[in-house]
GROMACS .gro file of C-alpha atoms in nm:
model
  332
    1UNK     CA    1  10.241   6.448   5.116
    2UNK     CA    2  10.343   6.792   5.011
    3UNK     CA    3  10.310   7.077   5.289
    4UNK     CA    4  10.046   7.328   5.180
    5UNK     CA    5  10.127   7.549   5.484
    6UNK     CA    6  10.191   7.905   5.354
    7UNK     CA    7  10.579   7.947   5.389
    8UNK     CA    8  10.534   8.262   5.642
    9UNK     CA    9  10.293   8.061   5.875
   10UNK     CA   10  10.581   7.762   5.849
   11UNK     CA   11  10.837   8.034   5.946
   12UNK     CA   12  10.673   8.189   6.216
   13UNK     CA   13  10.546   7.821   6.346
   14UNK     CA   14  10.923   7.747   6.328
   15UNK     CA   15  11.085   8.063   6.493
   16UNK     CA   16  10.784   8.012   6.776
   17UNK     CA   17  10.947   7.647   6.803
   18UNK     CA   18  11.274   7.787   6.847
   19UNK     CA   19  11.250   8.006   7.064
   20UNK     CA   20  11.045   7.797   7.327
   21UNK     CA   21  11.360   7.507   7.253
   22UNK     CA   22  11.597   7.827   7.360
   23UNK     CA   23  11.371   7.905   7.677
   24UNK     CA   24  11.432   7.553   7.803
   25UNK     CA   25  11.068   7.467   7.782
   26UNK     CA   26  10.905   7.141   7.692
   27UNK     CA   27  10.953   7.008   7.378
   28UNK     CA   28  10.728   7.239   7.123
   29UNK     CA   29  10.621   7.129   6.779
   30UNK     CA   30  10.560   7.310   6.475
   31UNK     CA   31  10.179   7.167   6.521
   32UNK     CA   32  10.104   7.329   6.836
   33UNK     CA   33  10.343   7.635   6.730
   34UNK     CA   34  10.083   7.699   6.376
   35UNK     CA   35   9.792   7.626   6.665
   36UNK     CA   36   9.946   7.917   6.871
   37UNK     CA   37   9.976   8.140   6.511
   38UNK     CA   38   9.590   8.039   6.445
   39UNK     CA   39   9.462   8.249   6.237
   40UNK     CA   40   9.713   8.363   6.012
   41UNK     CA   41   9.489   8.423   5.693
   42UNK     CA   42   9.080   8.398   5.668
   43UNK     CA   43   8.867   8.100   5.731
   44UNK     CA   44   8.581   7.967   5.506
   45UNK     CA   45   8.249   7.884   5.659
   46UNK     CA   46   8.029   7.646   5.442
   47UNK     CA   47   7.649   7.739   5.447
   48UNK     CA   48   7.479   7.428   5.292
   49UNK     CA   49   7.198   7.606   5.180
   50UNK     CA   50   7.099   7.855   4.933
   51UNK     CA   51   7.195   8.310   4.958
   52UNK     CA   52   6.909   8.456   5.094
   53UNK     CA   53   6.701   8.219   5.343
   54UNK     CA   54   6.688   8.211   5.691
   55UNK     CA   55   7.023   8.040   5.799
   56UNK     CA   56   7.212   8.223   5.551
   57UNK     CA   57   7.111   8.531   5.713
   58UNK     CA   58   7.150   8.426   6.070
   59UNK     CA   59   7.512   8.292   5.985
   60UNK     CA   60   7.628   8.562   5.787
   61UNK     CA   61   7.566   8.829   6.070
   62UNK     CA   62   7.725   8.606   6.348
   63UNK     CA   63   8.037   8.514   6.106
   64UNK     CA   64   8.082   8.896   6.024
   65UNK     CA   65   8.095   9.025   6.403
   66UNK     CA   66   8.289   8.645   6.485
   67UNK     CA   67   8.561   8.760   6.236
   68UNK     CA   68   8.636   9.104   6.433
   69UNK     CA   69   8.729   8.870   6.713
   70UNK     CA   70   8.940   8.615   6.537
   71UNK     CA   71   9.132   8.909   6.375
   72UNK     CA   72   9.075   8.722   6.040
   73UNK     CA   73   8.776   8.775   5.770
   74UNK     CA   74   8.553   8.491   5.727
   75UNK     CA   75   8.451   8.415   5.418
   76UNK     CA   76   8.083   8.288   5.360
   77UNK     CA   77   8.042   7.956   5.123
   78UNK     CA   78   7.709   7.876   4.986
   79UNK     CA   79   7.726   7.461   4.941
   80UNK     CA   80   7.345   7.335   4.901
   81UNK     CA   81   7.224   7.058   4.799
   82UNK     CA   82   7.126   6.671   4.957
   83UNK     CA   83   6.911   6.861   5.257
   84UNK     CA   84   7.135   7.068   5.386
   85UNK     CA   85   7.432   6.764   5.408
   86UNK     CA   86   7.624   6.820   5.077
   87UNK     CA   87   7.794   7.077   5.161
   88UNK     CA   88   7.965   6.961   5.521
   89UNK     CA   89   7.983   6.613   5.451
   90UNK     CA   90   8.192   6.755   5.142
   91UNK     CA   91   8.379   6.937   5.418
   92UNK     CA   92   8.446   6.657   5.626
   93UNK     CA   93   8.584   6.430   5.382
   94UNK     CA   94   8.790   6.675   5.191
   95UNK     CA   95   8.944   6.947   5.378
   96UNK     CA   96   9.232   6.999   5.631
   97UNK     CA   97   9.161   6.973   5.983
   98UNK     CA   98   9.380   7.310   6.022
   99UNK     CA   99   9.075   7.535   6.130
  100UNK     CA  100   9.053   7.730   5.806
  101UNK     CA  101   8.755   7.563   5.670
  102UNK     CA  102   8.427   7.492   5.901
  103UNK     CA  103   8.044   7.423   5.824
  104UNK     CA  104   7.706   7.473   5.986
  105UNK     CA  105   7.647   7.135   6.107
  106UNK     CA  106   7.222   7.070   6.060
  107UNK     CA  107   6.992   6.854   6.203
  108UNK     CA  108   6.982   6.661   5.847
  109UNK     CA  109   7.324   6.509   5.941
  110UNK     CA  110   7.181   6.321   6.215
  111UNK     CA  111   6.906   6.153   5.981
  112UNK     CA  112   7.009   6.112   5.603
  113UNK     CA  113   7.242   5.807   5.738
  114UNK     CA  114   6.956   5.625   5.838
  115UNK     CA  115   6.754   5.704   5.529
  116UNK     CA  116   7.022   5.612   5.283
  117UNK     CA  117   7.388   5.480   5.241
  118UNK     CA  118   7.646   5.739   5.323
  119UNK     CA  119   8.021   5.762   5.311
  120UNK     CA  120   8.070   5.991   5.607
  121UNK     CA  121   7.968   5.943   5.970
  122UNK     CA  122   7.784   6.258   6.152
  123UNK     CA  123   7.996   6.152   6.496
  124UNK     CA  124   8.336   6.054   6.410
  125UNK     CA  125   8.367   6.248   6.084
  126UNK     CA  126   8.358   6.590   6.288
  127UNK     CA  127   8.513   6.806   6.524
  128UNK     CA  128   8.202   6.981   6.711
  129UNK     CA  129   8.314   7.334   6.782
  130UNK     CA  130   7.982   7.492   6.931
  131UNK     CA  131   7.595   7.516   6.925
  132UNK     CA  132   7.442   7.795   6.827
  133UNK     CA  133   7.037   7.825   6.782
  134UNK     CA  134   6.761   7.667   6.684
  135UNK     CA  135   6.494   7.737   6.384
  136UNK     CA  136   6.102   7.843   6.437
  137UNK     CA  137   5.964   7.625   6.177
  138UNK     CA  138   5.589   7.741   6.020
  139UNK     CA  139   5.378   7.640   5.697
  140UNK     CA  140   5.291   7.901   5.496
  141UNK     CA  141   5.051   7.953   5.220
  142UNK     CA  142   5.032   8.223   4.925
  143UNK     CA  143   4.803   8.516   5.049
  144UNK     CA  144   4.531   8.425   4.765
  145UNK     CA  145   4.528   8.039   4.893
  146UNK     CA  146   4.207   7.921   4.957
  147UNK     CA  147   4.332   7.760   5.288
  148UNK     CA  148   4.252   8.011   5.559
  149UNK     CA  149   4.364   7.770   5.812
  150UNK     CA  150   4.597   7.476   5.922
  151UNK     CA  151   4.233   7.294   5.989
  152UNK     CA  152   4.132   7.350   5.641
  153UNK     CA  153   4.459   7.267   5.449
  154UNK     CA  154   4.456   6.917   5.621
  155UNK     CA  155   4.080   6.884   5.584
  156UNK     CA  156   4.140   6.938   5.193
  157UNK     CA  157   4.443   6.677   5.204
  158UNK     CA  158   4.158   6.435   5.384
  159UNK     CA  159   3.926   6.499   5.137
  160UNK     CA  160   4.246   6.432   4.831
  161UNK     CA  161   4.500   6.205   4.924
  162UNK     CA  162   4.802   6.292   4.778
  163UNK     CA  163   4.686   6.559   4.587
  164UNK     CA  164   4.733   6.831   4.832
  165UNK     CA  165   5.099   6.929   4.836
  166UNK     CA  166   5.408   7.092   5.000
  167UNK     CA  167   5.752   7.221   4.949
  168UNK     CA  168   6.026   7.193   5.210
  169UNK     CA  169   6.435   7.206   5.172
  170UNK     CA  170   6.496   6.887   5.132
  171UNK     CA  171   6.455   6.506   5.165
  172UNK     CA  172   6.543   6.419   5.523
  173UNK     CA  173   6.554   6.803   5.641
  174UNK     CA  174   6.368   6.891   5.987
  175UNK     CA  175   6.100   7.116   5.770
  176UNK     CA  176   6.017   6.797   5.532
  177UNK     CA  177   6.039   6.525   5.837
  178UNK     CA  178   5.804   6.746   6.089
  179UNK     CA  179   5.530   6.738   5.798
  180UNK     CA  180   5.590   6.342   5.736
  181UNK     CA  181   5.523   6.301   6.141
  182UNK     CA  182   5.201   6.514   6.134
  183UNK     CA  183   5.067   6.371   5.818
  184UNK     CA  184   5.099   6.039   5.958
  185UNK     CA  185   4.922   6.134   6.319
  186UNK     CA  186   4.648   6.349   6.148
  187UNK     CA  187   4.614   6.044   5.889
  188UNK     CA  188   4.658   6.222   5.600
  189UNK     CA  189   4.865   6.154   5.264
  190UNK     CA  190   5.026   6.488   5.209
  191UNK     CA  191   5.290   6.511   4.862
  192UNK     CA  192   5.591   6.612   4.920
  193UNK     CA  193   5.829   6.806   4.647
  194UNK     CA  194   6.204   6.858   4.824
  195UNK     CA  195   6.400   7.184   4.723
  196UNK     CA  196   6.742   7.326   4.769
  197UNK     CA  197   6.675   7.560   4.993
  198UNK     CA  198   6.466   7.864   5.102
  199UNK     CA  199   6.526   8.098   4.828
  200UNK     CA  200   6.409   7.847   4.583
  201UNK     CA  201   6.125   7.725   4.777
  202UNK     CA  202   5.992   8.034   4.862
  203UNK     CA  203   5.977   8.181   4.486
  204UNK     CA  204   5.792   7.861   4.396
  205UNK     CA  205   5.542   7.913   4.650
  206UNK     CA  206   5.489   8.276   4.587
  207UNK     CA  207   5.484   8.166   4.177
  208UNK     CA  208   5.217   7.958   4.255
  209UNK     CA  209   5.423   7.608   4.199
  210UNK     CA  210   5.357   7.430   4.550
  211UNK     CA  211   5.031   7.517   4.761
  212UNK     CA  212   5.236   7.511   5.067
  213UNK     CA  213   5.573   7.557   5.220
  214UNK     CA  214   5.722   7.384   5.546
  215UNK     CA  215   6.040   7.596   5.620
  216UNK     CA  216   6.224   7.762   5.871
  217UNK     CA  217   6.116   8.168   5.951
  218UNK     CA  218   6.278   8.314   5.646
  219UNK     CA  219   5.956   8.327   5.512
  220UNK     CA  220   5.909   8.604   5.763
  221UNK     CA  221   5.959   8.895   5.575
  222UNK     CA  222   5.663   8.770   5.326
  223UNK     CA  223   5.420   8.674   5.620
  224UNK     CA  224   5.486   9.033   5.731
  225UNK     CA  225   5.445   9.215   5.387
  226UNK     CA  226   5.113   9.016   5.332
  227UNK     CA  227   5.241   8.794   5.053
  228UNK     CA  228   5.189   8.478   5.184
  229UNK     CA  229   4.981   8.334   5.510
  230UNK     CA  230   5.122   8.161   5.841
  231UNK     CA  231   4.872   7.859   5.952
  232UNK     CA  232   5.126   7.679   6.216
  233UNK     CA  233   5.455   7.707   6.363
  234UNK     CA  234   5.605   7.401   6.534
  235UNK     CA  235   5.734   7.526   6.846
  236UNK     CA  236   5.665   7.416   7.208
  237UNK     CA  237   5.432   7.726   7.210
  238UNK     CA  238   5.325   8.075   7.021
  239UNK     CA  239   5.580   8.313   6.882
  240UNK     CA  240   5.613   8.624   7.060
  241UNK     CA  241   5.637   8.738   6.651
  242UNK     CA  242   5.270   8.592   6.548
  243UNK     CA  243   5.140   8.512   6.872
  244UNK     CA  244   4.813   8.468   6.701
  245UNK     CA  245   4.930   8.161   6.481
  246UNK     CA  246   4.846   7.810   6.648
  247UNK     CA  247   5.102   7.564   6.727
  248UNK     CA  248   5.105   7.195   6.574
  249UNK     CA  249   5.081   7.048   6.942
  250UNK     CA  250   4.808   7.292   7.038
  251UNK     CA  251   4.582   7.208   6.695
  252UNK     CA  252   4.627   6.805   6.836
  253UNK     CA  253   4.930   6.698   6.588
  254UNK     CA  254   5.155   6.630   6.891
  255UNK     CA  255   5.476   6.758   6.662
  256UNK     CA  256   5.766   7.015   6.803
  257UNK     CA  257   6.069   7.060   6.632
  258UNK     CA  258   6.350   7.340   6.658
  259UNK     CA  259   6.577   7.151   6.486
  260UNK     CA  260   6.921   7.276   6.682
  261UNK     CA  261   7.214   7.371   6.469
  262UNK     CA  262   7.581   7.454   6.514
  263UNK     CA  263   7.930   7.456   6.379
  264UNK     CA  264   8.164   7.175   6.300
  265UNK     CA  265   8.504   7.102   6.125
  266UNK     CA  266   8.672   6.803   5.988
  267UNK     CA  267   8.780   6.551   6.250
  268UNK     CA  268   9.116   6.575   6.414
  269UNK     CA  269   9.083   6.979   6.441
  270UNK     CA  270   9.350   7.049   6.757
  271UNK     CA  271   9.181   7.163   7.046
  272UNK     CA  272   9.368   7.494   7.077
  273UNK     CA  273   9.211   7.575   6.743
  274UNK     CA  274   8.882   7.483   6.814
  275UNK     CA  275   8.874   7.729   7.144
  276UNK     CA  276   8.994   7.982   6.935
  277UNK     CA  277   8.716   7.903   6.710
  278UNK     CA  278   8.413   7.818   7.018
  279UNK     CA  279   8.550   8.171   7.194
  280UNK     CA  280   8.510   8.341   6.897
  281UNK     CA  281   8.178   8.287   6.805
  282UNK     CA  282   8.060   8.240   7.147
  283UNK     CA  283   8.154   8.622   7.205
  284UNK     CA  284   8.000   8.688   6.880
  285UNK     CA  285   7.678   8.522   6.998
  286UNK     CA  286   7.635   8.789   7.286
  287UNK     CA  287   7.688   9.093   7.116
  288UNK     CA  288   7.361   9.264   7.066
  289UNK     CA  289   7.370   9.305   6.697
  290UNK     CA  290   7.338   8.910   6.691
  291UNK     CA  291   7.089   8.855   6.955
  292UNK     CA  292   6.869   9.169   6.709
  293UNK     CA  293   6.929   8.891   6.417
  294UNK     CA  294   6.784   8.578   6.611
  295UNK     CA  295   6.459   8.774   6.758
  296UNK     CA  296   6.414   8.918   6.348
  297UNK     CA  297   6.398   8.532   6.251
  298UNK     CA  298   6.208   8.457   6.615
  299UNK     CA  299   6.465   8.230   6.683
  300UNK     CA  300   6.645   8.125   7.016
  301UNK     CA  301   6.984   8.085   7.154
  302UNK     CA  302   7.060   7.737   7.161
  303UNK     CA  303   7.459   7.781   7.389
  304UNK     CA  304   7.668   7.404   7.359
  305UNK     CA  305   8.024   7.379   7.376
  306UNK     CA  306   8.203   7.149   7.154
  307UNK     CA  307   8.192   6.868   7.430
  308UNK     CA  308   7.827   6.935   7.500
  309UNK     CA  309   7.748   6.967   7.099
  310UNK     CA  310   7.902   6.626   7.044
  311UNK     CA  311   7.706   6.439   7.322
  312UNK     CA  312   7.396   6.600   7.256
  313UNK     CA  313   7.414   6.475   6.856
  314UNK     CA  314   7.484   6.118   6.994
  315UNK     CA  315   7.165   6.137   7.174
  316UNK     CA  316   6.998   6.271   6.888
  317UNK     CA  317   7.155   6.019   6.634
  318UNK     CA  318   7.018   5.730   6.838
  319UNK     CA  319   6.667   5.874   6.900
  320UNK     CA  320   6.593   5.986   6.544
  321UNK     CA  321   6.670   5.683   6.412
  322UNK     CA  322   6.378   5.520   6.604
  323UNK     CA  323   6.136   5.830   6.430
  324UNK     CA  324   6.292   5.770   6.096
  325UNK     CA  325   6.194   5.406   6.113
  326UNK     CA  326   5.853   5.485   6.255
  327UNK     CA  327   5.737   5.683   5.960
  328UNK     CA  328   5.894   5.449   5.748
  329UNK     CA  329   6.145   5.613   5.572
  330UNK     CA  330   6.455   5.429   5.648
  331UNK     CA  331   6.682   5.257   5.440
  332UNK     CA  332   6.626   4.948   5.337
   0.00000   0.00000   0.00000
């Protein structure tokens, strides 16, 4: 296989090797030598959704103050497409595990391979390199709607099966899965039409193209400026944003979701990389102009490291399996 290393970072790696041979230390390889170099030119992060929504933003501000700390730019990817899994499943089975290309790893991962056939595996196809937050998910309405309230929207749906719709970001994404899960405790038949991401389901709402959206809080900005109406958010309780909007599990629907996310690479990453990556972005994470981002989107900080991350999506693969089979949506 022909070395795509550039020739400097091979030079370097090999003078580093060198010189520990000279010092009469343990054997040193040119591996952990380019590990010791890390990073040597700037790193791609892979945002599987759409410019402009929610996660875009969030990850865009923490990669830009993350990069002043790895000493390297890093340069923002937008992948979308299959719920939010195109883009790092792409990832995983494609690129080098050298550091210099890493995802946002969503919740979608966890589900789509028990909806459907896939040829990647969320927990051995991955290095997890650390958690990050978590989404405030809502449905919103266009200001002119004739649904006033969550009450009335699923009253209507009662009244029309299947004619009452929604738009979320995908097949097997949190926003659409949340909506299947109330639907089917409220006994409703709500239609749902899948999109690649906030940007694009937010102009169809606002063009009048879907009567509803289920999505994560980059709808904010809209909500704010009157544009469009908040009936629900999903959390555990009221924002501290619209502290006047009802919760799902308050209204009866018994549904929470936050949806967790963080960032992953291919599998086989070397550990000294990935701490150079976690510390990164873990400093990044404090700094205030980050912490400003999250409370703009009304979301929280959701802290794993990489050890932590990968346990906590094995517990999560197993136990969404069970709620993909209980609203009937897994593969057959």
């Amino acid at each position: 296989m022909k070395n795509t290393t550039p020739p400097s970072q091979r030079r370097r790696a090999l003078l580093l090797a060198a010189a520990a041979a000279t010092a009469g230390v343990a054997p040193f390889s040119v591996a952990q030598a380019q590990a010791q170099a890390y990073p040597s030119r700037p790193v791609t992060l892979i945002i599987p959704w759409p410019a402009g929504g929610s996660t875009d933003r969030h990850l865009r501000a923490l990669a830009e103050i993350a990069s002043k700390h790895l000493g390297q730019p890093i340069v923002i990817e937008n992948r979308p497409g299959a719920g939010g899994t195109l883009g790092p499943s792409t990832m995983a089975q494609t690129a080098k595990p050298d550091g210099y290309t890493i995802a946002q790893f969503p919740l979608g991962l966890l589900r789509m391979p028990h909806m459907q056939k896939t040829n990647w595996d969320p927990l051995t196809d991955f290095t997890y390199i650390i958690g990050v937050s978590g989404y405030t998910f809502g449905l919103t309405v266009k200001a002119d709607s004739p649904y006033k309230t969550f009450k009335e929207y699923i009253e209507a749906a009662r009244k029309q099966p299947g004619a009452i719709n929604y738009g979320s970001t995908g097949t097997g994404s949190s926003p659409h899965l949340l909506m299947e899960e109330l639907a089917g405790n409220a006994k409703v038949q709500l239609t749902h039409v899948p999109f690649k991401g906030n940007a694009d389901l937010q102009a169809a709402l606002l063009g009048g193209h879907v009567m509803a959206q289920s999505d994560a809080s980059g709808w904010d900005k809209y909500v704010d400026g009157g544009q469009m109406r908040l009936l629900v958010t999903f959390g555990e309780q009221r924002t501290q944003r619209w502290p006047e909007v009802p919760t799902a599990q308050e209204l009866g629907y018994n549904v929470v979701s936050t949806s967790p996310y963080g960032l992953a690479g291919p599998k086989g990453m070397d550990p000294a990389i990935t701490k150079v990556l976690h510390d990164a972005f873990k400093k990044a994470m404090e700094d205030p102009k980050h912490i400003e981002v999250l409370g703009q989107l009304n979301q929280a900080m959701w802290y794993r490291n990489g050890e932590d991350y990968r346990k906590w999506a094995a517990e999560t693969y197993t136990k969404d399996k069970a709620l993909i089979e209980r609203l009937g949506l897994a593969a057959k």
